[in-house]
Tab-separated table of C-alpha atoms in Angstrom:
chain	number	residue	atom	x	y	z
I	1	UNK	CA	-59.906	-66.704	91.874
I	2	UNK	CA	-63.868	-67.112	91.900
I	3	UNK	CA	-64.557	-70.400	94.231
I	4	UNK	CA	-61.813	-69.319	96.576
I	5	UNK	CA	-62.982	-70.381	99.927
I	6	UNK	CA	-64.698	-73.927	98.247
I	7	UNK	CA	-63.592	-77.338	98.200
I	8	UNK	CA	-61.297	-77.056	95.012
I	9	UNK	CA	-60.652	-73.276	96.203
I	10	UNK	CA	-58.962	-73.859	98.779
I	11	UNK	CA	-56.716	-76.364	97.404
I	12	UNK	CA	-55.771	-74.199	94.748
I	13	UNK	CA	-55.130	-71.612	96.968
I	14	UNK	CA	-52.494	-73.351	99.159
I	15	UNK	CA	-50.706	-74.383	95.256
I	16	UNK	CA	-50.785	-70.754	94.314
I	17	UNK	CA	-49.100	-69.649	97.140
I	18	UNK	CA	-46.803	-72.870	98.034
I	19	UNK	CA	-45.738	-71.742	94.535
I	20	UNK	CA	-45.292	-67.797	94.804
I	21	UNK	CA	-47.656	-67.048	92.555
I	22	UNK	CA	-49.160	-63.925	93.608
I	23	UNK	CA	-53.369	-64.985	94.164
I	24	UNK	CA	-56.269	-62.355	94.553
I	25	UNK	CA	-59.380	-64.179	95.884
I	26	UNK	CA	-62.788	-63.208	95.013
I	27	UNK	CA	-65.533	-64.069	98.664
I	28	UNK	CA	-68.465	-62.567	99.633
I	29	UNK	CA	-67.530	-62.264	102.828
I	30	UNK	CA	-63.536	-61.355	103.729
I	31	UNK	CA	-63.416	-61.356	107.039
I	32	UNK	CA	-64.523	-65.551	106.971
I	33	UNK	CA	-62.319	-66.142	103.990
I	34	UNK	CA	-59.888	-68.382	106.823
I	35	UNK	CA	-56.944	-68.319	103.743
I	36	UNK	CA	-53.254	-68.697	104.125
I	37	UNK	CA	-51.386	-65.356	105.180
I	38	UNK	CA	-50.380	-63.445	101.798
I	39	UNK	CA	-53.416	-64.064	99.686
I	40	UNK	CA	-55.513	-61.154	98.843
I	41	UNK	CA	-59.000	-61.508	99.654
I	42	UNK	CA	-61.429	-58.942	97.993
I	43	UNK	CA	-65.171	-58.748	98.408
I	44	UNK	CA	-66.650	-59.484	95.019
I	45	UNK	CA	-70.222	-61.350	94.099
I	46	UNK	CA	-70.493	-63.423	90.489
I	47	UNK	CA	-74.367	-62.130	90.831
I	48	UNK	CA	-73.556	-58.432	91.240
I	49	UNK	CA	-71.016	-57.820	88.043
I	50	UNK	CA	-70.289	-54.691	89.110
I	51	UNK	CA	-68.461	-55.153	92.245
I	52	UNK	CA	-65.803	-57.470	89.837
I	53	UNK	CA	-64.604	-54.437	88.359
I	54	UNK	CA	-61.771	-53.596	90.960
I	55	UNK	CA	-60.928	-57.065	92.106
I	56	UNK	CA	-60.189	-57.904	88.374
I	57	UNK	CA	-57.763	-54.828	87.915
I	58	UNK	CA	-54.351	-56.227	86.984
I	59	UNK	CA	-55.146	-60.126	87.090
I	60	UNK	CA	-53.413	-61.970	84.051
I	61	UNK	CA	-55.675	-65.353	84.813
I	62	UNK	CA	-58.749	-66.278	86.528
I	63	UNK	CA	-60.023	-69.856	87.801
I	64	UNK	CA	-63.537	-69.398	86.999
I	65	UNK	CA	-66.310	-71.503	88.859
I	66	UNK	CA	-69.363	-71.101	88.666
I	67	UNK	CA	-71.974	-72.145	91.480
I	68	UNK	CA	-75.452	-72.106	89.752
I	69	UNK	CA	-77.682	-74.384	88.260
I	70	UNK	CA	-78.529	-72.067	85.340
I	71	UNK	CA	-76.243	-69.629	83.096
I	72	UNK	CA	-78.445	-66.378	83.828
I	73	UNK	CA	-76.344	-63.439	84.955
I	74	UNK	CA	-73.257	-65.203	83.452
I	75	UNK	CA	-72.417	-63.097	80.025
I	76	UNK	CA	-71.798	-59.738	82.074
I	77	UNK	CA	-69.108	-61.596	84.544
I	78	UNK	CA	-67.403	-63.178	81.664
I	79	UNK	CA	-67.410	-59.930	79.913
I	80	UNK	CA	-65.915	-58.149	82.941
I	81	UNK	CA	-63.271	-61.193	83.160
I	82	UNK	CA	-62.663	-60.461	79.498
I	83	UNK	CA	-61.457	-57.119	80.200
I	84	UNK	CA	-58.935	-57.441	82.165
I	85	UNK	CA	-57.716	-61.010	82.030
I	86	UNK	CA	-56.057	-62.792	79.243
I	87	UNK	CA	-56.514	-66.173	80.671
I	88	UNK	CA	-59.154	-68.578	81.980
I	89	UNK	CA	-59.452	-71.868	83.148
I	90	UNK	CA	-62.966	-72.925	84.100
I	91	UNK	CA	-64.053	-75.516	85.986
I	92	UNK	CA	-66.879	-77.463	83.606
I	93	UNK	CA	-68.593	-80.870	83.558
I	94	UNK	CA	-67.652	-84.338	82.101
I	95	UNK	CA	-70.813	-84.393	80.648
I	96	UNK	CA	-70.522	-81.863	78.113
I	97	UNK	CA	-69.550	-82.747	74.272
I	98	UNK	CA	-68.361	-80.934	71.417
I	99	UNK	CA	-69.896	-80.747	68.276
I	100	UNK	CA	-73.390	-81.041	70.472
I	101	UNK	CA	-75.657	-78.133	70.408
I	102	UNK	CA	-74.854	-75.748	73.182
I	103	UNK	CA	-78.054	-76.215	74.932
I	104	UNK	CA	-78.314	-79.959	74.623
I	105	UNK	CA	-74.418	-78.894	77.139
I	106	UNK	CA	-77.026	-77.473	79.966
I	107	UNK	CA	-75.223	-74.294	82.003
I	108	UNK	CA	-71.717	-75.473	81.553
I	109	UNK	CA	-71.561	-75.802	78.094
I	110	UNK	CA	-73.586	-72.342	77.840
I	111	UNK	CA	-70.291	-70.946	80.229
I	112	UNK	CA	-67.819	-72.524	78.278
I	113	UNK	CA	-69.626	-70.723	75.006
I	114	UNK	CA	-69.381	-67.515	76.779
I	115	UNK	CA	-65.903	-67.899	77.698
I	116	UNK	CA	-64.849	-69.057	73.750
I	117	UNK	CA	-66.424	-65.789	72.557
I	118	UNK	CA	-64.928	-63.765	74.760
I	119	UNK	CA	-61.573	-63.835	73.126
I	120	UNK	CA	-59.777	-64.781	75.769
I	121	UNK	CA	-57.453	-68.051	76.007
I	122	UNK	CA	-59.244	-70.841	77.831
I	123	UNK	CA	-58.538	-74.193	79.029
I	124	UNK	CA	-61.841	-76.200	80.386
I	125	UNK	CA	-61.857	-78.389	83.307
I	126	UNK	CA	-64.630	-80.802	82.083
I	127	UNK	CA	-64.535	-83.136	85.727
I	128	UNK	CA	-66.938	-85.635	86.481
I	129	UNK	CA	-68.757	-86.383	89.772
I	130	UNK	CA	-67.087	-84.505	92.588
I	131	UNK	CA	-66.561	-86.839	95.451
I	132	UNK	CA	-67.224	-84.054	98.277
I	133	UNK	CA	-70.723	-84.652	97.341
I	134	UNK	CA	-70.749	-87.428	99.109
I	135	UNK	CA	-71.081	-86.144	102.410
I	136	UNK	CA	-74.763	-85.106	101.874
I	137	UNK	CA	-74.666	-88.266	103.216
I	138	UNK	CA	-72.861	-87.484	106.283
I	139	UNK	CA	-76.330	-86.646	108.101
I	140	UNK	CA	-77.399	-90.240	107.709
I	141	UNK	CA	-74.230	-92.061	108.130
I	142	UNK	CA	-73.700	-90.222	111.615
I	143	UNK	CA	-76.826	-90.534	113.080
I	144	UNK	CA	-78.597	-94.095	111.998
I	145	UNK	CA	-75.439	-95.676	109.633
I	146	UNK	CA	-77.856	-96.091	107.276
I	147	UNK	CA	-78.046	-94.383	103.706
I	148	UNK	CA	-81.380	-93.836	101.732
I	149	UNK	CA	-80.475	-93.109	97.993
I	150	UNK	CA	-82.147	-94.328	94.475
I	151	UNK	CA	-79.901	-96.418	92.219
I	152	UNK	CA	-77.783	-98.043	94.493
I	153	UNK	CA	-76.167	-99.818	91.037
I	154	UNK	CA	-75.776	-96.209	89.867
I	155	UNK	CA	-71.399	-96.477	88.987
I	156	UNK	CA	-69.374	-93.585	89.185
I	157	UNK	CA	-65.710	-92.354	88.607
I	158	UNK	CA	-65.557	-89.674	91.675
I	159	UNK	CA	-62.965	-87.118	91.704
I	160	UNK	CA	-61.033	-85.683	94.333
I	161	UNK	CA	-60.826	-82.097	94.461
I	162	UNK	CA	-57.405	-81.897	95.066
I	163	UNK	CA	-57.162	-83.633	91.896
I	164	UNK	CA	-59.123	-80.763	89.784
I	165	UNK	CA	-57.183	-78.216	91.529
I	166	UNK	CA	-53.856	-79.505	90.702
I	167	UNK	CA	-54.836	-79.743	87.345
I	168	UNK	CA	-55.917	-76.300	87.536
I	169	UNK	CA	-52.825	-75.111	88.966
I	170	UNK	CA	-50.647	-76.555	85.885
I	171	UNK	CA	-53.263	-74.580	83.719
I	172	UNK	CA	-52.916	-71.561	85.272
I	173	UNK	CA	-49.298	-71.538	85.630
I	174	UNK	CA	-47.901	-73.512	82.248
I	175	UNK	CA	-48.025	-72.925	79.098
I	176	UNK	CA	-49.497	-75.898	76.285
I	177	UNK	CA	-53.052	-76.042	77.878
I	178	UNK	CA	-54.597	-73.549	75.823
I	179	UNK	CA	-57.944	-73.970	73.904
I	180	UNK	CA	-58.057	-77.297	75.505
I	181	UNK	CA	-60.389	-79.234	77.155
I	182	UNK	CA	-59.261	-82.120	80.086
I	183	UNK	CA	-61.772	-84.595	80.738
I	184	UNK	CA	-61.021	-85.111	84.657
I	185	UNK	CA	-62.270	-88.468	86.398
I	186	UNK	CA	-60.953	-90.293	89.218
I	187	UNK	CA	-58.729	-93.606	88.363
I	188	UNK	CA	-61.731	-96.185	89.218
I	189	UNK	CA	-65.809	-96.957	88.946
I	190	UNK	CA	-67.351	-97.500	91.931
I	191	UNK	CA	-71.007	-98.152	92.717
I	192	UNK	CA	-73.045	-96.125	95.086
I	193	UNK	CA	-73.516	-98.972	97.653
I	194	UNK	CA	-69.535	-99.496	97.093
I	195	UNK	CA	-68.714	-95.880	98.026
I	196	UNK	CA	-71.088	-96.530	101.300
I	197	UNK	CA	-69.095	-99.630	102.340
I	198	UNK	CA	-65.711	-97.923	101.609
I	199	UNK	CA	-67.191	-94.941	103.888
I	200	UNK	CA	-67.608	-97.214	106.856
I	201	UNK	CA	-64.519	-99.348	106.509
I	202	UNK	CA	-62.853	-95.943	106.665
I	203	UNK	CA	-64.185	-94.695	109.661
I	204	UNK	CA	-64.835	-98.328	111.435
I	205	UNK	CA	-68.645	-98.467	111.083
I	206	UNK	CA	-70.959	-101.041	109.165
I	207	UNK	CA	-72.769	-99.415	106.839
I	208	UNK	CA	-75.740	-100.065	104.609
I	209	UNK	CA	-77.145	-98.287	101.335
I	210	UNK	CA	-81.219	-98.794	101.123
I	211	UNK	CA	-82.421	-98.121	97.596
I	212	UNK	CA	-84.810	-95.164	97.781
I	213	UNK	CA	-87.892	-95.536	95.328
I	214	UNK	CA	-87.264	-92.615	92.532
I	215	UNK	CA	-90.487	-91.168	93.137
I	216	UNK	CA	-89.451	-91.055	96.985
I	217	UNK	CA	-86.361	-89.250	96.296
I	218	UNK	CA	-87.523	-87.367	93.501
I	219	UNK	CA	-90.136	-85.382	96.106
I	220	UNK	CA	-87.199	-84.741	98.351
I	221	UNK	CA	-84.741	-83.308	95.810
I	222	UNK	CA	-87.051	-80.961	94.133
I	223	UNK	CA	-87.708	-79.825	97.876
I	224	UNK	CA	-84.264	-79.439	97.991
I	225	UNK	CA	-83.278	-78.426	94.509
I	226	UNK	CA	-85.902	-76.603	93.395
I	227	UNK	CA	-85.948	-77.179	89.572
I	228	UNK	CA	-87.909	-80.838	88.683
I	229	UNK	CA	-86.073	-80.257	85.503
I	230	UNK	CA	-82.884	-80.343	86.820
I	231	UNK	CA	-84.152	-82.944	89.581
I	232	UNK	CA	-85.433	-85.805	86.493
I	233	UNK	CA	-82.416	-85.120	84.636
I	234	UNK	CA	-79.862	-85.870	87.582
I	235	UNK	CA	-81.918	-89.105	88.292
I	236	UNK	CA	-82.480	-90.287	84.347
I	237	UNK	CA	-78.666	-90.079	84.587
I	238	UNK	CA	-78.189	-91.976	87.383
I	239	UNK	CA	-80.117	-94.746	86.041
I	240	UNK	CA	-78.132	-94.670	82.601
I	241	UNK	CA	-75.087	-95.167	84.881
I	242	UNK	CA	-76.588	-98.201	86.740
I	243	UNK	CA	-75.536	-100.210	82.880
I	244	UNK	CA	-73.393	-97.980	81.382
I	245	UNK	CA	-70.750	-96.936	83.814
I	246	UNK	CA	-68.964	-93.745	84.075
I	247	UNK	CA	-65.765	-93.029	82.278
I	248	UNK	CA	-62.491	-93.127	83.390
I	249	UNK	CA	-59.551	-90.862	82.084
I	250	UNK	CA	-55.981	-90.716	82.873
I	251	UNK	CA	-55.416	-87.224	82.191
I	252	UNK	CA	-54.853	-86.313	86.046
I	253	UNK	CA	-51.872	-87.899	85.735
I	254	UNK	CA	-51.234	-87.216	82.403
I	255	UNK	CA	-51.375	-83.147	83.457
I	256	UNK	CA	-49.830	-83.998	86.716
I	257	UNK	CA	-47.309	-86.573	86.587
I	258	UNK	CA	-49.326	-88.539	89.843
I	259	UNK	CA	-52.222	-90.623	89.482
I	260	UNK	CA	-55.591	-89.661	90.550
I	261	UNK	CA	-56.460	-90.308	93.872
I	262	UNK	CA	-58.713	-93.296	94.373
I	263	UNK	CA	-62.272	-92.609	96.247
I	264	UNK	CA	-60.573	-94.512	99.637
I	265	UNK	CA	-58.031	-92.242	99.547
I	266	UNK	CA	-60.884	-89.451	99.075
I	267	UNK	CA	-62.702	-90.820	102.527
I	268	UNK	CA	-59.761	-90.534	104.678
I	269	UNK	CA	-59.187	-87.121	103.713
I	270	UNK	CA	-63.143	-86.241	104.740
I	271	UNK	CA	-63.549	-89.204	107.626
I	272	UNK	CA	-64.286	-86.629	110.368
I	273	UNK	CA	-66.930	-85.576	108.468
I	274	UNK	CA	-68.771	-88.771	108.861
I	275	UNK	CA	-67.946	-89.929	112.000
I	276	UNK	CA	-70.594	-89.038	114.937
I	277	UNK	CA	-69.775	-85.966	117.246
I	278	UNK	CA	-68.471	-88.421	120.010
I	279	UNK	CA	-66.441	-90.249	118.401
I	280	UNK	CA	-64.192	-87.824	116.476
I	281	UNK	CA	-64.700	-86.007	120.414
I	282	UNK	CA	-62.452	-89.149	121.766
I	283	UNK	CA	-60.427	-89.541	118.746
């Protein structure tokens, strides 16, 4: 497992073992791993192929994630994978389309290429906006209740990550999901300014969304980002979604046989996260 100590990670993790399955995760760093008792945790890095090699030995399937903004240094990982593995199920992005030129994809439909050459059997996880990125907001919503974002219309079908990682579980573990791709959204569309307001009913705090001017934001996320290609692409998007809303796809439930969770359900899970240090303190 590649992702092992992330947000879907670690969810997976706990299936894997609730399950028996027998789970080898890949960190950086071992001794922080913090994973339940019986999971092997190896040292391994996506951008040093070389020390995959050994963790690899004797895997059958591999939940492949992978944390960059740009494919470089991808082909000799998958290769490695390839090797040893006979199965992997890799966590993509909504946004990519077959039939589309692989570039017009950006980095995950350059992985999932990789991945379909490599002869091995694949399933892709092609999920939409992860919820967990909310809580870039937590900063704000802690310290002033106030959130500072462009496109406040912008309308999006967040997904839990529980939800990807029980659909990655039934991939890695069943048979039938081969040389598919599952289109992964949560069960609802809900405006940025909504997903503020849901915040703060959650945790018992009025809270407000302030449209940011793009310029404004776009200055701050390059800062942040680094790539003003990647930065103007992210908000172009956001203002497509402001008219034409985000998907939504039943195929959580279709794979899991429960419904996806909704993105209230998704804010109790993480309200600690957004409540100030005194309050979760006398909680």
């Amino acid at each position: 497992m590649t992702g092992a100590t992330g947000n879907i990670g670690r969810h997976l993790v706990s299936l894997l073992a609730e399950a028996g399955v027998a789970v080898r995760a890949l960190t950086r760093d071992p001794g922080r791993a913090g994973l339940p008792g019986g999971v092997e945790v190896v040292r391994g890095d996506l951008t040093e192929p070389e020390t995959l090699e050994a963790a690899l030995e004797g895997v059958d399937a591999v939940f492949l994630l992978w944390p960059f903004f740009s494919a470089a240094g991808a082909e000799p990982v998958v290769e490695a994978i390839a090797r040893h593995a006979h199965r992997v199920v890799y966590v993509s992005a909504f946004s990519v389309q077959d039939g589309r030129d692989t570039a017009q994809n950006g980095v995950w439909g350059e992985i999932e290429e990789l991945v379909r050459r490599s002869g091995v059997e694949w399933t892709f996880l092609r999920a939409g906006g992860f919820a967990t990125n909310t809580l870039g907001w937590a900063d704000d919503i802690r310290t002033g209740g106030v959130v500072r974002a462009p496109y406040a219309g912008a309308a999006r079908s967040l997904i839990h990550e529980a939800d990807i990682a029980a659909v990655a579980f039934r991939a890695l573990t069943e048979d039938g999901h081969s040389g598919r791709s599952h289109v992964l959204t949560g069960p609802e569309v809900i405006t940025q300014a909504d997903q503020v307001r849901i915040i703060g009913e959650v945790i018992g705090r009025p809270l407000r969304f302030e449209e940011q001017p793009r310029e404004e934001a776009r200055e701050q996320m390059i800062a942040s980002w680094g790539d003003p290609a990647v930065v103007d692409d992210a908000l172009d998007y956001w203002a497509g979604i402001v008219t034409e809303p985000e998907p939504v796809t039943t195929t959580v439930e279709e794979v899991t046989g429960r419904p996806a969770r909704t993105f209230r359900e998704w804010a109790h899970d993480h309200a600690v996260g957004f409540r100030p240090a005194r309050d979760v303190a006398d909680a």
